[in-house]
Amino acid sequence: MESTTPSPPSSPEAPKPRPVSRWPDRIFVGFVGIVGAGVLALALAIVAILVYSARSSFNRFGLAFLWGSTWNPQTEVFGVLPFVAGTLITSAIALLVAVPLALGSAIFITTQAPRFLRGPVGTAIELLAAVPSVIYGLWGIYVIHPLMESTVEPWLKQYLGWTGLFSGPAIGLDVLTAGLILAVMIVPTICAVSRDTLLAVPESQREAALSLGATSWETTRVSMLPYARSGIVGGVILGLGRALGETMAVTMVIGNIDKVPTSLLSPGQTIASLIANELLSSISSLQVAAILECGLVLLAISLLVNVAARVLVWRVSGGRVVGVGVL
Amino acid sequence: MEGTKLKVDRLTAYYGDNPAIREISLDFPERRVTAIIGPSGCGKSTFIRCLNRMHETGAHTRVEGKVLLDGEDIYDDDPVRVRRRIGMVFQRPNPFVTMSIYDNVSVALRFNGRHPREYVDQVVIRSLQQAALWDEVSDRVDAPATSLSGGQQQRLCIARALAAGPEVLLMDEPCSALDPLATSKIEELIGQLKQDYTVVIVTHNMQQAARVADFTAFIYLGGLVEFGPTEQLFERPKERLTEQYITGRFG
Amino acid sequence: MKFDHHARRKLFSHAIAVVTGLCVIAVLYPLFSIIYTAVIKGGAVLFQAGFLTDVPPNACSIVACKTVGIGPDIEGTFILVGLAACIAIPVGVLAAIFATEYRTRGFGRAISFTADVLTGAPSIIMGAFIFGYFVLYDPTIVYSAITGALALSAIMIPIITRTAEEALRTVPEATREAALALGISKWKATLRITLITALPGVATGALLAVMRAAGEAAPLLFTALGSNLPFQGFNQPTAALPLLIYNFALSPYSNQEKVAWGATLFLLVAILIANVATRYMIHRLSRRYAGM
């Protein structure tokens, strides 16, 4: 191998090395730090602006706002209870319906389905998560609502009316319908997180159970579910967090009545749908302040729920962002 | 020609409150290969990382003592400038995965200053030759660096370090992730490198030290036990500890 | 006896398999139902000439409408999302860089945590926040493209920060060390090597955030407000597709309902294409980094 004599590093042909300055590094750190601080400032600003804008409502109603069940723009009496009730009822319905379906699907995908199906089904679920809220709402009005009004709700009234949960006319625009649409919307979140959590269970666990003669379901139940439990719970809480804040789809099918719902077939209002409906059509500045105070309540609930969810999901997945596609 | 290129004066390095190396003093002769041997965890890697101020990039680290390059303490200088004069090759090959072979080798030139294209080409070819890689990649310098084998990637990292124009080359167990054939290629090129560079190589393999190094330092539990010409250290060690180590009593 | 017990266990296991399979069908049904309904109800109007450029129809039931189109809404969505992305992507990525590359300060962890928590904040709250802010400080532009874009970027920033952070964390420490050991200054190493190495993940996050913003209506209800006219200026109310769908969904007039479905179909197809294109691009980029 003919090799040319390498010239020493400081040979005359090398251009003089430029002096190194510390300033670009310092400026960069400072700049990036300021931007980072901006993110913190954003969070603080959201709380600050809402608190400030709601001050007249704070001053007028104090703590009683939290359990006030009257919302009357005419007499200027406001309370958040109808909307907290609406939010909690619709979210509860959503969870009751979504969790079994999502968990069942996740189990099927990870244990039963042939491997080649995993990709397409996973993609379908991520597509479901990507569908905007308004489109779910539109579909809710034109597909689910007629179904509820003509078939499902009369059936429920007839066979389950004795429970007292289904009193009132069956118009189909009520908390039940809203809860069902919400369920459809949060299933992808819960399913994706559950699936990722189940997939993270080491194969050795499954193999151990199978080699002892367990059936497929027993294997799942004994070796995978306990392992994945906190991750799944985290996913459920994430789904709950999403349900609490959903606006468009809910506001289109919930009936928009500012009263505490007395049955599952009552129309109602969540905090999110209240804001969507009445912020711009308020008849007094006190109403605006009251609406924004409701927003603060919603923010507080959502943040608490999401912090809880993240802690659980993080712990299981070792800090990885699980289910990114369904944020 | 035996001047001292790099002089270490009572160097102590901490992780948090724990000193990983204690008051090490050592002179590295110019244009010679010096090996640093010792059992795992004795502080060899920490020591070599202090020589190009990489140790301090970790969290909660501290360094005391001096390291003089041509008489000037590198801890008084800008670390970025120090690292352009003292280069490093790591234990596992770490080429930049987003770049081609050419871009990897030329990265220091391109990022640290502005040079005409012809100059950069020259330096790239020269560095790849010095790293004994040119013949194997001359027809595909624009291929991704990740298309090379492990041994080739490590030689690429050597070329990359050389292209930055250092005076000293630090090698932290450069062959430990490689197969014997790749290892012997690298050992061969180390022998060539000392014509132009002062080389410091950390190795856990005593036979490797015996093969490539002119001088050897034995470090144990964070302290320097013995330093001298390789042949003398291996055949007539002055310290009992050294003798025990090289005869395999512990390690 | 033993045989019976074992057979019963197996039967139960099979029953569970069937039940969970039915769950999958139930879960996927809405996707197909939505697509099917959109195609049936909106397909015809989508292909009418001028649908993508004309102005939306006013309510008209018996009299033939002059125009049937969603042009201003497509335009508005592009402008709002584009502006929001110009703000949110740099802010999110730079904040993520600070949180990962300069992490030893507790500040970095606070940013991480805050961004994470903010991803769960309801989007309508972001709209209410921007609305409240501008009512206080500059009421003249409360209903404008600027406020709409700001509300969207408030939603996008936490998402981009979190996903960029994750992507940056996947870059091995060895890469950063190699760059520093070559005497490359930290800021250059971070931007031109570490960030580039993390690019597939960062780009995915950014595109996810963009697609999410394109579908949002809640934050725009009291910021961009919506309009039936083509873009009038950044300080004017601006149309957006999700707003159009919302407004026309509740309309009793069948021509507006059709337009809502046409817009729905368009939006769904756009999101689908964007989704697939994104994955493909990221896939290609990742493969190249792995040397294939």
CSV table of N, CA, C and O in Angstrom, one decimal, chain B residues 49 52 54 57 59 80 83-84 86-88 90 94 96-99 107-108 111-112 146-147 160-161 164, chain C residues 104 174-186 188-189 192-193 196-198 288-292:
chain,number,residue,atom,x,y,z
B,49,ARG,N,-10.2,10.7,30.8
B,49,ARG,CA,-11.2,11.7,30.5
B,49,ARG,C,-10.9,13.0,31.1
B,49,ARG,O,-11.5,14.1,30.8
B,52,ASN,N,-8.7,15.4,28.6
B,52,ASN,CA,-9.3,16.3,27.6
B,52,ASN,C,-10.5,17.0,28.1
B,52,ASN,O,-11.4,17.5,27.4
B,54,MET,N,-13.2,16.0,29.5
B,54,MET,CA,-14.5,15.4,29.3
B,54,MET,C,-15.1,15.0,30.7
B,54,MET,O,-16.3,14.9,30.8
B,57,THR,N,-17.9,17.1,32.1
B,57,THR,CA,-19.2,17.3,31.4
B,57,THR,C,-20.2,16.4,32.1
B,57,THR,O,-21.4,16.5,31.9
B,59,ALA,N,-22.4,15.1,35.6
B,59,ALA,CA,-23.1,15.8,36.6
B,59,ALA,C,-22.3,15.6,37.9
B,59,ALA,O,-21.8,14.5,38.2
B,80,VAL,N,-13.2,23.9,25.0
B,80,VAL,CA,-13.4,23.6,23.6
B,80,VAL,C,-12.1,23.7,22.9
B,80,VAL,O,-11.8,22.8,22.0
B,83,ARG,N,-10.0,20.6,23.7
B,83,ARG,CA,-10.4,19.4,23.0
B,83,ARG,C,-10.0,19.4,21.5
B,83,ARG,O,-10.1,18.3,20.9
B,84,ARG,N,-9.7,20.5,21.0
B,84,ARG,CA,-9.3,20.5,19.6
B,84,ARG,C,-7.8,20.1,19.5
B,84,ARG,O,-7.3,19.7,18.4
B,86,ILE,N,-6.4,18.0,22.0
B,86,ILE,CA,-6.3,16.7,22.5
B,86,ILE,C,-7.6,15.9,22.1
B,86,ILE,O,-8.7,16.2,22.6
B,87,GLY,N,-7.4,15.0,21.2
B,87,GLY,CA,-8.6,14.3,20.7
B,87,GLY,C,-8.8,13.0,21.4
B,87,GLY,O,-8.0,12.5,22.2
B,88,MET,N,-10.0,12.4,21.2
B,88,MET,CA,-10.3,11.1,21.9
B,88,MET,C,-11.1,10.1,21.0
B,88,MET,O,-11.9,10.5,20.2
B,90,PHE,N,-13.3,6.6,21.6
B,90,PHE,CA,-14.0,5.9,22.7
B,90,PHE,C,-14.1,4.4,22.6
B,90,PHE,O,-13.7,3.8,21.6
B,94,ASN,N,-18.6,5.3,17.8
B,94,ASN,CA,-19.7,6.2,17.9
B,94,ASN,C,-19.8,7.2,16.7
B,94,ASN,O,-19.8,8.4,16.9
B,96,PHE,N,-21.3,9.5,13.8
B,96,PHE,CA,-22.6,10.2,13.7
B,96,PHE,C,-23.5,9.5,12.7
B,96,PHE,O,-23.2,9.4,11.5
B,97,VAL,N,-24.6,9.0,13.2
B,97,VAL,CA,-25.4,8.1,12.3
B,97,VAL,C,-26.1,8.9,11.2
B,97,VAL,O,-26.5,8.3,10.2
B,98,THR,N,-26.2,10.2,11.4
B,98,THR,CA,-26.9,10.9,10.4
B,98,THR,C,-26.0,11.3,9.2
B,98,THR,O,-26.5,11.9,8.2
B,99,MET,N,-24.7,11.0,9.4
B,99,MET,CA,-23.8,11.5,8.4
B,99,MET,C,-23.1,10.4,7.6
B,99,MET,O,-23.0,9.3,8.0
B,107,VAL,N,-16.2,16.4,10.0
B,107,VAL,CA,-17.1,17.2,10.8
B,107,VAL,C,-16.4,18.3,11.6
B,107,VAL,O,-16.9,19.4,11.8
B,108,ALA,N,-15.2,17.9,12.2
B,108,ALA,CA,-14.5,18.9,13.0
B,108,ALA,C,-14.1,20.1,12.2
B,108,ALA,O,-14.2,21.3,12.6
B,111,PHE,N,-17.2,22.2,11.3
B,111,PHE,CA,-17.9,22.9,12.3
B,111,PHE,C,-17.0,23.9,13.1
B,111,PHE,O,-17.5,24.9,13.7
B,112,ASN,N,-15.7,23.7,13.0
B,112,ASN,CA,-14.9,24.5,13.9
B,112,ASN,C,-14.2,25.6,13.1
B,112,ASN,O,-13.4,26.4,13.6
B,146,THR,N,-23.0,4.3,9.0
B,146,THR,CA,-23.6,3.1,9.7
B,146,THR,C,-23.5,1.9,8.8
B,146,THR,O,-23.8,0.8,9.2
B,147,SER,N,-23.1,2.1,7.5
B,147,SER,CA,-23.0,0.9,6.6
B,147,SER,C,-21.7,0.2,6.8
B,147,SER,O,-21.4,-0.9,6.2
B,160,ARG,N,-11.8,10.4,12.2
B,160,ARG,CA,-12.5,11.7,12.6
B,160,ARG,C,-11.8,12.5,13.6
B,160,ARG,O,-11.7,13.7,13.5
B,161,ALA,N,-11.2,11.8,14.6
B,161,ALA,CA,-10.5,12.5,15.6
B,161,ALA,C,-9.2,13.1,15.0
B,161,ALA,O,-8.8,14.2,15.4
B,164,ALA,N,-9.4,16.4,13.1
B,164,ALA,CA,-9.5,17.7,13.8
B,164,ALA,C,-8.1,18.3,14.1
B,164,ALA,O,-8.1,19.4,14.6
C,104,THR,N,-29.3,19.7,34.3
C,104,THR,CA,-29.0,19.6,35.7
C,104,THR,C,-29.6,20.7,36.6
C,104,THR,O,-29.7,20.6,37.8
C,174,ALA,N,-23.3,8.7,23.9
C,174,ALA,CA,-22.0,8.6,23.1
C,174,ALA,C,-22.0,9.6,22.0
C,174,ALA,O,-20.9,10.1,21.6
C,175,THR,N,-23.1,9.9,21.3
C,175,THR,CA,-23.1,10.9,20.2
C,175,THR,C,-22.7,12.3,20.7
C,175,THR,O,-21.9,12.9,20.1
C,176,ARG,N,-23.3,12.7,21.9
C,176,ARG,CA,-22.9,14.0,22.4
C,176,ARG,C,-21.5,14.0,22.8
C,176,ARG,O,-20.8,15.0,22.5
C,177,GLU,N,-21.0,12.9,23.4
C,177,GLU,CA,-19.6,12.9,23.8
C,177,GLU,C,-18.7,13.0,22.7
C,177,GLU,O,-17.6,13.7,22.7
C,178,ALA,N,-19.0,12.3,21.6
C,178,ALA,CA,-18.1,12.3,20.4
C,178,ALA,C,-18.0,13.7,19.9
C,178,ALA,O,-16.9,14.2,19.5
C,179,ALA,N,-19.2,14.4,19.9
C,179,ALA,CA,-19.1,15.8,19.3
C,179,ALA,C,-18.3,16.7,20.2
C,179,ALA,O,-17.5,17.5,19.7
C,180,LEU,N,-18.5,16.6,21.5
C,180,LEU,CA,-17.7,17.5,22.4
C,180,LEU,C,-16.3,17.2,22.3
C,180,LEU,O,-15.4,18.1,22.4
C,181,ALA,N,-15.9,15.9,22.3
C,181,ALA,CA,-14.5,15.5,22.3
C,181,ALA,C,-13.8,16.0,21.0
C,181,ALA,O,-12.6,16.0,21.0
C,182,LEU,N,-14.5,16.4,20.0
C,182,LEU,CA,-13.9,16.9,18.8
C,182,LEU,C,-13.7,18.4,18.9
C,182,LEU,O,-13.3,19.0,17.9
C,183,GLY,N,-14.0,18.9,20.0
C,183,GLY,CA,-13.8,20.4,20.2
C,183,GLY,C,-14.9,21.2,19.5
C,183,GLY,O,-14.7,22.4,19.2
C,184,ILE,N,-16.1,20.6,19.4
C,184,ILE,CA,-17.2,21.3,18.8
C,184,ILE,C,-18.0,22.0,20.0
C,184,ILE,O,-18.2,21.4,21.0
C,185,SER,N,-18.3,23.3,19.9
C,185,SER,CA,-19.0,23.9,21.0
C,185,SER,C,-20.3,23.3,21.2
C,185,SER,O,-21.0,22.8,20.3
C,186,LYS,N,-20.8,23.4,22.5
C,186,LYS,CA,-22.0,22.7,22.8
C,186,LYS,C,-23.2,23.1,22.1
C,186,LYS,O,-24.0,22.3,21.7
C,188,LYS,N,-23.4,24.2,19.0
C,188,LYS,CA,-23.4,23.7,17.7
C,188,LYS,C,-23.6,22.2,17.7
C,188,LYS,O,-24.4,21.6,16.9
C,189,ALA,N,-23.0,21.5,18.7
C,189,ALA,CA,-23.2,20.1,18.8
C,189,ALA,C,-24.7,19.7,19.0
C,189,ALA,O,-25.2,18.8,18.4
C,192,ARG,N,-26.7,20.9,15.6
C,192,ARG,CA,-26.4,20.3,14.3
C,192,ARG,C,-26.2,18.8,14.3
C,192,ARG,O,-26.1,18.2,13.3
C,193,ILE,N,-26.0,18.3,15.5
C,193,ILE,CA,-25.8,16.9,15.6
C,193,ILE,C,-26.9,16.2,16.4
C,193,ILE,O,-27.6,15.4,15.9
C,196,ILE,N,-30.4,16.9,15.0
C,196,ILE,CA,-30.6,16.2,13.7
C,196,ILE,C,-30.8,14.7,13.9
C,196,ILE,O,-31.5,14.1,13.2
C,197,THR,N,-30.0,14.2,14.8
C,197,THR,CA,-30.1,12.7,15.1
C,197,THR,C,-31.5,12.4,15.6
C,197,THR,O,-32.1,11.4,15.3
C,198,ALA,N,-32.1,13.3,16.4
C,198,ALA,CA,-33.4,13.1,16.9
C,198,ALA,C,-34.6,13.5,16.0
C,198,ALA,O,-35.7,13.4,16.3
C,288,ARG,N,-32.6,5.3,7.1
C,288,ARG,CA,-31.4,5.9,6.6
C,288,ARG,C,-30.4,6.0,7.8
C,288,ARG,O,-29.2,5.7,7.6
C,289,TYR,N,-30.9,6.4,8.9
C,289,TYR,CA,-30.0,6.5,10.1
C,289,TYR,C,-29.4,5.2,10.5
C,289,TYR,O,-28.4,5.1,11.2
C,290,ALA,N,-30.2,4.1,10.2
C,290,ALA,CA,-29.7,2.8,10.7
C,290,ALA,C,-28.8,2.2,9.6
C,290,ALA,O,-28.4,1.1,9.8
C,291,GLY,N,-28.6,2.9,8.5
C,291,GLY,CA,-27.6,2.5,7.6
C,291,GLY,C,-28.1,1.6,6.5
C,291,GLY,O,-27.4,0.9,5.8
C,292,MET,N,-29.4,1.6,6.3
C,292,MET,CA,-29.9,0.8,5.2
C,292,MET,C,-30.2,1.5,3.9
C,292,MET,O,-30.6,2.7,3.9
